[in-house]
Structures are given as structure tokens and as C-alpha cells.
């Protein structure tokens, strides 16, 4: 059913791919890892992040509902006996150098480390770059659904609680969620936490694909440290981190569905295809057609 046969001049039968096989081949070629192009990747990342920020900030700031949802999250955590955010926030805030460092960590490493991992993949593991990038993009895309459907105030904006907004108190630079920059960002888009989604993507990618043991250990420590930072700075509940993990799981599912494998199972490097001769498409050595041609040349030369 999958192949049609045709008679050759010498009476042999040669396989000819059917339309069904050709269709499968097209899909396989589309999914095949190929060397990324730097200009396209820079443009794609820039446009995608701009679109993400535009949509995220265009979600209506439903303050009343966001505060109500924050109270509900806080009550759920209390019922579980895991409402530790306020304790961590106050304890870390009492150590000035530590909380200031965490403020800058929150404002910068979210972007710096993520871009660094993308560059590392692009340069040293190009065969796995597209699949890994797809995970990140799908994770970020589905997070927008959470921002729209479930507006949530961060702990530092809750009413009747004593959380410390550490950026305001210590006058540190960089957070889009506090100070003069807060009007440029949706204040009630805390669920899910993309600080966790992105940092966990970085950590798992490094752990799975790096060869140096120290790099793999740092990969696992990075999302763990990020979880401490988002709680200590009162920017997220720990349940927001769970939301980020769910989004990341969705991203892995999308990438696996398209590529048929996780990045670890794909080739590290991409082979450059051989150039096609001017006389037409090149044939693979050892095929039936080539062997028949060689036999015909040998017969005529006798």
C-alpha cells in the first residue's frame, strides 16, 4: 500500500514512493533539526517578547478580583500549613545586603540567564536549539491565558497584610513591578510565575544537556534560588510557582509532539547538507538506480 513499483529496462522492479510516503517525508523534513539562522532567531525572540509584553500588559487590571484571588490563595496556603511567604519576606528583609541582592537578582537574571542559555544552545548544540526554544515559547504563550483568566495580586499588594515591598523600601533599581516603572507593567499578573517557568526551563536544559557536573549542579540550583527570591521579595506566592511549572510542562508537551522527542534525544549538531549538482538532484550512492546505471556502463564497455 505504501509503495508503487515500476518496471526497469532490464526487467527489474524499482520502488517508487507513493503520495502517502511523500507526505510523511515532508512532515519529517519539517520536524528535522536544522541549523538555526542568527538573524531569524534574534528577530523571532525580539518580536515574540514584544508581543508577549503587549498582550500581558493589555489584560485589564482587575484590581478587585485580583485582590480577592490573592486572599483566596493565602487562605488555601494557610489551610495547607504552607503559608510561609510572610515569614521569609520579613526574615530576608532584615538583612539589607541580602534583600538588595535579591531585588537585583529578580530584576536582571530572569532575562540574562535565559538569553545566555539560548546563546549556548545556538552556538554549541544547534541540533537541539529549535526544540528547546519551542518549549520556552509555548510555556510563555500559555502563561498569557493564566494572566487573562486569573488576575492575581502579588503578596506585596495585598490589603490587611504586612508584606514588605522590598524594592520600594530599599530603593533598588530594575523591577517593573514597583516604583516609577510599575505603570508600565500589569501589576495583577502574578499567576503563573514566569520567573519560575523560565528559570526551571534554564535549569532543566542545562542539567539535561551540559556535560560538566558543576554546570549541571548550577542548573538545578538556579530555579531553586529563584523560588526563594520571588517569595522573599513578596512578588509571588509559592502557588504561582506551581502555575509556572504547569505551563512549562505544557511547553515540553508541545515540543515533544512536534519533534517526536525531547531535546536530549535529538542530535547535538546538525550536518550541513551536501550541495546539489547542477545537472539535477543528487542521488544517494548505492541506490537501485545508481547500481543499474553502473552495471549498464560496464556492459557497454565490454
Short mmCIF file of N, CA and C in Angstrom, two decimals, residues 34-152:
data_model
loop_
_atom_site.label_atom_id
_atom_site.label_comp_id
_atom_site.label_asym_id
_atom_site.label_seq_id
_atom_site.Cartn_x
_atom_site.Cartn_y
_atom_site.Cartn_z
N UNK A 34 17.48 21.51 12.17
CA UNK A 34 18.30 22.19 11.18
C UNK A 34 19.04 23.34 11.84
N UNK A 35 20.10 23.77 11.21
CA UNK A 35 20.92 24.82 11.80
C UNK A 35 20.14 26.13 11.87
N UNK A 36 20.00 26.72 13.08
CA UNK A 36 19.28 27.99 13.21
C UNK A 36 20.04 29.14 12.55
N UNK A 37 19.29 30.14 12.11
CA UNK A 37 19.88 31.33 11.48
C UNK A 37 19.82 32.49 12.48
N UNK A 38 20.95 33.11 12.71
CA UNK A 38 21.08 34.10 13.78
C UNK A 38 20.13 35.26 13.59
N UNK A 39 20.03 35.78 12.37
CA UNK A 39 19.18 36.95 12.15
C UNK A 39 17.72 36.61 12.41
N UNK A 40 17.30 35.40 12.01
CA UNK A 40 15.91 34.99 12.21
C UNK A 40 15.61 34.80 13.68
N UNK A 41 16.55 34.20 14.43
CA UNK A 41 16.32 33.94 15.85
C UNK A 41 16.25 35.24 16.65
N UNK A 42 17.13 36.18 16.34
CA UNK A 42 17.09 37.47 17.03
C UNK A 42 15.76 38.18 16.76
N UNK A 43 15.35 38.17 15.51
CA UNK A 43 14.07 38.80 15.15
C UNK A 43 12.90 38.09 15.83
N UNK A 44 12.93 36.76 15.82
CA UNK A 44 11.84 35.99 16.42
C UNK A 44 11.73 36.24 17.92
N UNK A 45 12.87 36.22 18.62
CA UNK A 45 12.85 36.45 20.06
C UNK A 45 12.39 37.86 20.38
N UNK A 46 12.90 38.85 19.63
CA UNK A 46 12.51 40.24 19.87
C UNK A 46 11.03 40.47 19.65
N UNK A 47 10.52 40.00 18.53
CA UNK A 47 9.09 40.19 18.21
C UNK A 47 8.22 39.42 19.19
N UNK A 48 8.64 38.21 19.55
CA UNK A 48 7.84 37.39 20.46
C UNK A 48 7.75 38.03 21.85
N UNK A 49 8.88 38.52 22.36
CA UNK A 49 8.83 39.13 23.69
C UNK A 49 8.03 40.43 23.67
N UNK A 50 8.17 41.20 22.59
CA UNK A 50 7.38 42.43 22.47
C UNK A 50 5.89 42.10 22.45
N UNK A 51 5.51 41.07 21.70
CA UNK A 51 4.10 40.66 21.63
C UNK A 51 3.62 40.16 22.98
N UNK A 52 4.45 39.37 23.65
CA UNK A 52 4.09 38.86 24.97
C UNK A 52 3.86 40.01 25.96
N UNK A 53 4.78 40.98 25.98
CA UNK A 53 4.64 42.11 26.89
C UNK A 53 3.41 42.93 26.55
N UNK A 54 3.15 43.12 25.27
CA UNK A 54 1.99 43.90 24.84
C UNK A 54 0.69 43.25 25.29
N UNK A 55 0.59 41.95 25.06
CA UNK A 55 -0.64 41.24 25.43
C UNK A 55 -0.79 41.17 26.95
N UNK A 56 0.32 40.86 27.64
CA UNK A 56 0.27 40.76 29.10
C UNK A 56 -0.17 42.07 29.73
N UNK A 57 0.35 43.16 29.23
CA UNK A 57 0.01 44.45 29.81
C UNK A 57 -1.33 44.99 29.31
N UNK A 58 -1.86 44.37 28.25
CA UNK A 58 -3.16 44.79 27.74
C UNK A 58 -4.30 44.10 28.49
N UNK A 59 -3.98 43.05 29.26
CA UNK A 59 -5.00 42.38 30.07
C UNK A 59 -5.53 43.38 31.09
N UNK A 60 -6.84 43.55 31.16
CA UNK A 60 -7.39 44.53 32.11
C UNK A 60 -6.93 44.28 33.54
N UNK A 61 -6.50 45.34 34.20
CA UNK A 61 -6.07 45.22 35.59
C UNK A 61 -7.29 45.16 36.50
N UNK A 62 -7.76 43.95 36.73
CA UNK A 62 -8.97 43.73 37.53
C UNK A 62 -8.58 43.71 39.01
N UNK A 63 -8.40 44.92 39.55
CA UNK A 63 -7.83 45.04 40.89
C UNK A 63 -8.67 44.34 41.95
N UNK A 64 -9.98 44.56 41.94
CA UNK A 64 -10.83 43.96 42.96
C UNK A 64 -10.78 42.44 42.92
N UNK A 65 -10.90 41.87 41.71
CA UNK A 65 -10.85 40.42 41.57
C UNK A 65 -9.47 39.88 41.90
N UNK A 66 -8.42 40.63 41.52
CA UNK A 66 -7.05 40.19 41.78
C UNK A 66 -6.77 40.13 43.28
N UNK A 67 -7.26 41.11 44.02
CA UNK A 67 -7.08 41.10 45.47
C UNK A 67 -7.90 40.00 46.13
N UNK A 68 -9.09 39.77 45.59
CA UNK A 68 -9.93 38.69 46.11
C UNK A 68 -9.25 37.34 45.88
N UNK A 69 -8.69 37.16 44.71
CA UNK A 69 -7.99 35.91 44.41
C UNK A 69 -6.75 35.73 45.30
N UNK A 70 -6.06 36.84 45.58
CA UNK A 70 -4.89 36.77 46.46
C UNK A 70 -5.30 36.31 47.87
N UNK A 71 -6.41 36.84 48.36
CA UNK A 71 -6.90 36.40 49.68
C UNK A 71 -7.23 34.91 49.66
N UNK A 72 -7.81 34.45 48.56
CA UNK A 72 -8.18 33.03 48.45
C UNK A 72 -6.93 32.16 48.44
N UNK A 73 -5.91 32.56 47.66
CA UNK A 73 -4.66 31.81 47.61
C UNK A 73 -4.02 31.75 48.99
N UNK A 74 -4.02 32.88 49.69
CA UNK A 74 -3.43 32.95 51.03
C UNK A 74 -4.17 32.03 51.99
N UNK A 75 -5.49 31.99 51.89
CA UNK A 75 -6.29 31.11 52.75
C UNK A 75 -6.00 29.64 52.44
N UNK A 76 -5.86 29.32 51.17
CA UNK A 76 -5.56 27.93 50.78
C UNK A 76 -4.21 27.51 51.36
N UNK A 77 -3.21 28.37 51.24
CA UNK A 77 -1.89 28.05 51.76
C UNK A 77 -1.92 27.89 53.28
N UNK A 78 -2.73 28.73 53.94
CA UNK A 78 -2.86 28.59 55.40
C UNK A 78 -3.50 27.26 55.76
N UNK A 79 -4.51 26.86 55.01
CA UNK A 79 -5.18 25.59 55.29
C UNK A 79 -4.24 24.40 55.08
N UNK A 80 -3.26 24.58 54.19
CA UNK A 80 -2.27 23.53 53.94
C UNK A 80 -1.11 23.57 54.94
N UNK A 81 -1.08 24.64 55.73
CA UNK A 81 0.03 24.82 56.67
C UNK A 81 1.31 25.24 55.97
N UNK A 82 1.20 25.86 54.80
CA UNK A 82 2.36 26.22 54.00
C UNK A 82 2.36 27.71 53.63
N UNK A 83 1.77 28.53 54.47
CA UNK A 83 1.76 29.97 54.22
C UNK A 83 2.99 30.60 54.85
N UNK A 84 4.14 30.37 54.21
CA UNK A 84 5.43 30.81 54.79
C UNK A 84 5.98 32.07 54.13
N UNK A 85 5.27 32.62 53.15
CA UNK A 85 5.82 33.75 52.39
C UNK A 85 6.12 34.97 53.28
N UNK A 86 5.22 35.27 54.19
CA UNK A 86 5.41 36.46 55.03
C UNK A 86 6.62 36.29 55.95
N UNK A 87 6.80 35.11 56.50
CA UNK A 87 7.96 34.85 57.37
C UNK A 87 9.26 35.02 56.61
N UNK A 88 9.33 34.46 55.40
CA UNK A 88 10.54 34.57 54.58
C UNK A 88 10.78 36.02 54.18
N UNK A 89 9.73 36.70 53.80
CA UNK A 89 9.82 38.11 53.38
C UNK A 89 10.41 38.98 54.49
N UNK A 90 9.92 38.83 55.71
CA UNK A 90 10.40 39.64 56.83
C UNK A 90 11.82 39.24 57.23
N UNK A 91 12.11 37.94 57.22
CA UNK A 91 13.44 37.48 57.65
C UNK A 91 14.52 37.98 56.70
N UNK A 92 14.30 37.85 55.40
CA UNK A 92 15.31 38.28 54.42
C UNK A 92 15.40 39.80 54.37
N UNK A 93 14.27 40.48 54.55
CA UNK A 93 14.29 41.94 54.51
C UNK A 93 15.11 42.53 55.66
N UNK A 94 15.29 41.78 56.71
CA UNK A 94 16.07 42.30 57.85
C UNK A 94 17.58 42.28 57.57
N UNK A 95 18.00 41.61 56.50
CA UNK A 95 19.41 41.58 56.10
C UNK A 95 19.54 42.41 54.83
N UNK A 96 19.97 43.66 54.99
CA UNK A 96 19.90 44.61 53.89
C UNK A 96 20.65 44.16 52.65
N UNK A 97 21.90 43.71 52.81
CA UNK A 97 22.69 43.32 51.64
C UNK A 97 22.07 42.14 50.90
N UNK A 98 21.42 41.26 51.67
CA UNK A 98 20.83 40.07 51.06
C UNK A 98 19.58 40.42 50.25
N UNK A 99 18.71 41.24 50.84
CA UNK A 99 17.47 41.57 50.13
C UNK A 99 17.74 42.49 48.94
N UNK A 100 18.72 43.38 49.05
CA UNK A 100 19.08 44.22 47.91
C UNK A 100 19.61 43.36 46.77
N UNK A 101 20.44 42.37 47.11
CA UNK A 101 20.95 41.44 46.09
C UNK A 101 19.81 40.69 45.43
N UNK A 102 18.82 40.28 46.22
CA UNK A 102 17.69 39.55 45.67
C UNK A 102 16.84 40.44 44.77
N UNK A 103 16.72 41.71 45.13
CA UNK A 103 15.99 42.64 44.27
C UNK A 103 16.62 42.73 42.88
N UNK A 104 17.94 42.84 42.84
CA UNK A 104 18.64 42.92 41.56
C UNK A 104 18.59 41.57 40.83
N UNK A 105 18.67 40.49 41.58
CA UNK A 105 18.52 39.16 41.01
C UNK A 105 17.17 39.06 40.30
N UNK A 106 16.11 39.47 40.98
CA UNK A 106 14.76 39.38 40.42
C UNK A 106 14.63 40.22 39.15
N UNK A 107 15.28 41.37 39.13
CA UNK A 107 15.12 42.31 38.01
C UNK A 107 15.96 41.94 36.80
N UNK A 108 17.06 41.21 36.99
CA UNK A 108 18.00 41.04 35.88
C UNK A 108 18.20 39.59 35.41
N UNK A 109 18.42 38.67 36.33
CA UNK A 109 18.80 37.31 35.91
C UNK A 109 17.70 36.61 35.14
N UNK A 110 16.47 37.00 35.37
CA UNK A 110 15.33 36.45 34.62
C UNK A 110 15.59 36.54 33.12
N UNK A 111 16.19 37.64 32.67
CA UNK A 111 16.49 37.83 31.25
C UNK A 111 17.89 37.35 30.90
N UNK A 112 18.86 37.69 31.74
CA UNK A 112 20.27 37.41 31.42
C UNK A 112 20.52 35.92 31.28
N UNK A 113 20.07 35.13 32.24
CA UNK A 113 20.33 33.70 32.20
C UNK A 113 19.57 33.04 31.06
N UNK A 114 18.32 33.42 30.85
CA UNK A 114 17.53 32.83 29.77
C UNK A 114 18.18 33.08 28.41
N UNK A 115 18.58 34.32 28.15
CA UNK A 115 19.25 34.63 26.89
C UNK A 115 20.58 33.88 26.80
N UNK A 116 21.29 33.79 27.91
CA UNK A 116 22.56 33.07 27.93
C UNK A 116 22.40 31.61 27.54
N UNK A 117 21.35 30.95 28.04
CA UNK A 117 21.12 29.55 27.70
C UNK A 117 20.76 29.41 26.22
N UNK A 118 19.96 30.34 25.71
CA UNK A 118 19.63 30.30 24.28
C UNK A 118 20.88 30.44 23.42
N UNK A 119 21.77 31.36 23.80
CA UNK A 119 23.02 31.55 23.05
C UNK A 119 23.88 30.30 23.12
N UNK A 120 23.97 29.69 24.31
CA UNK A 120 24.74 28.46 24.48
C UNK A 120 24.21 27.35 23.57
N UNK A 121 22.90 27.19 23.53
CA UNK A 121 22.30 26.17 22.67
C UNK A 121 22.57 26.46 21.20
N UNK A 122 22.40 27.72 20.83
CA UNK A 122 22.60 28.11 19.43
C UNK A 122 24.02 27.84 18.98
N UNK A 123 24.97 28.13 19.85
CA UNK A 123 26.38 28.03 19.46
C UNK A 123 26.92 26.61 19.56
N UNK A 124 26.60 25.87 20.60
CA UNK A 124 27.23 24.59 20.84
C UNK A 124 26.31 23.39 20.67
N UNK A 125 25.00 23.59 20.64
CA UNK A 125 24.08 22.47 20.46
C UNK A 125 22.96 22.86 19.50
N UNK A 126 23.31 23.25 18.28
CA UNK A 126 22.31 23.77 17.34
C UNK A 126 21.23 22.75 16.98
N UNK A 127 21.55 21.45 17.04
CA UNK A 127 20.54 20.45 16.71
C UNK A 127 19.41 20.40 17.71
N UNK A 128 19.66 20.87 18.92
CA UNK A 128 18.65 20.85 19.98
C UNK A 128 18.04 22.23 20.24
N UNK A 129 18.53 23.23 19.53
CA UNK A 129 18.12 24.61 19.80
C UNK A 129 16.63 24.81 19.53
N UNK A 130 16.15 24.41 18.36
CA UNK A 130 14.76 24.70 17.98
C UNK A 130 13.77 24.04 18.93
N UNK A 131 14.03 22.79 19.29
CA UNK A 131 13.12 22.08 20.20
C UNK A 131 13.10 22.75 21.57
N UNK A 132 14.27 23.16 22.05
CA UNK A 132 14.35 23.83 23.36
C UNK A 132 13.68 25.20 23.31
N UNK A 133 13.91 25.92 22.24
CA UNK A 133 13.27 27.22 22.08
C UNK A 133 11.75 27.09 22.01
N UNK A 134 11.27 26.04 21.37
CA UNK A 134 9.83 25.80 21.28
C UNK A 134 9.23 25.60 22.66
N UNK A 135 9.93 24.89 23.54
CA UNK A 135 9.45 24.71 24.92
C UNK A 135 9.27 26.06 25.59
N UNK A 136 10.27 26.91 25.47
CA UNK A 136 10.23 28.22 26.11
C UNK A 136 9.10 29.07 25.57
N UNK A 137 8.93 29.09 24.25
CA UNK A 137 7.91 29.91 23.63
C UNK A 137 6.51 29.41 23.99
N UNK A 138 6.30 28.10 23.96
CA UNK A 138 4.99 27.55 24.30
C UNK A 138 4.65 27.81 25.77
N UNK A 139 5.65 27.70 26.63
CA UNK A 139 5.45 28.00 28.06
C UNK A 139 5.00 29.43 28.26
N UNK A 140 5.68 30.35 27.61
CA UNK A 140 5.35 31.77 27.74
C UNK A 140 4.00 32.08 27.14
N UNK A 141 3.69 31.45 26.02
CA UNK A 141 2.40 31.72 25.36
C UNK A 141 1.22 31.29 26.20
N UNK A 142 1.29 30.10 26.80
CA UNK A 142 0.15 29.62 27.59
C UNK A 142 0.01 30.42 28.88
N UNK A 143 1.10 31.03 29.36
CA UNK A 143 1.01 31.85 30.57
C UNK A 143 0.07 33.03 30.37
N UNK A 144 -0.01 33.53 29.14
CA UNK A 144 -0.91 34.66 28.86
C UNK A 144 -2.36 34.30 29.16
N UNK A 145 -2.71 33.03 28.96
CA UNK A 145 -4.07 32.58 29.27
C UNK A 145 -4.33 32.71 30.77
N UNK A 146 -3.32 32.34 31.57
CA UNK A 146 -3.46 32.47 33.01
C UNK A 146 -3.63 33.90 33.46
N UNK A 147 -2.86 34.82 32.86
CA UNK A 147 -2.97 36.23 33.23
C UNK A 147 -4.37 36.77 32.94
N UNK A 148 -4.96 36.30 31.85
CA UNK A 148 -6.28 36.80 31.46
C UNK A 148 -7.39 36.19 32.32
N UNK A 149 -7.30 34.89 32.55
CA UNK A 149 -8.39 34.20 33.23
C UNK A 149 -8.33 34.31 34.75
N UNK A 150 -7.12 34.55 35.29
CA UNK A 150 -6.99 34.54 36.74
C UNK A 150 -6.11 35.70 37.20
N UNK A 151 -6.66 36.90 37.23
CA UNK A 151 -5.88 38.04 37.73
C UNK A 151 -5.54 37.81 39.20
N UNK A 152 -4.30 38.10 39.57
CA UNK A 152 -3.86 37.83 40.94
C UNK A 152 -2.89 38.90 41.40
#
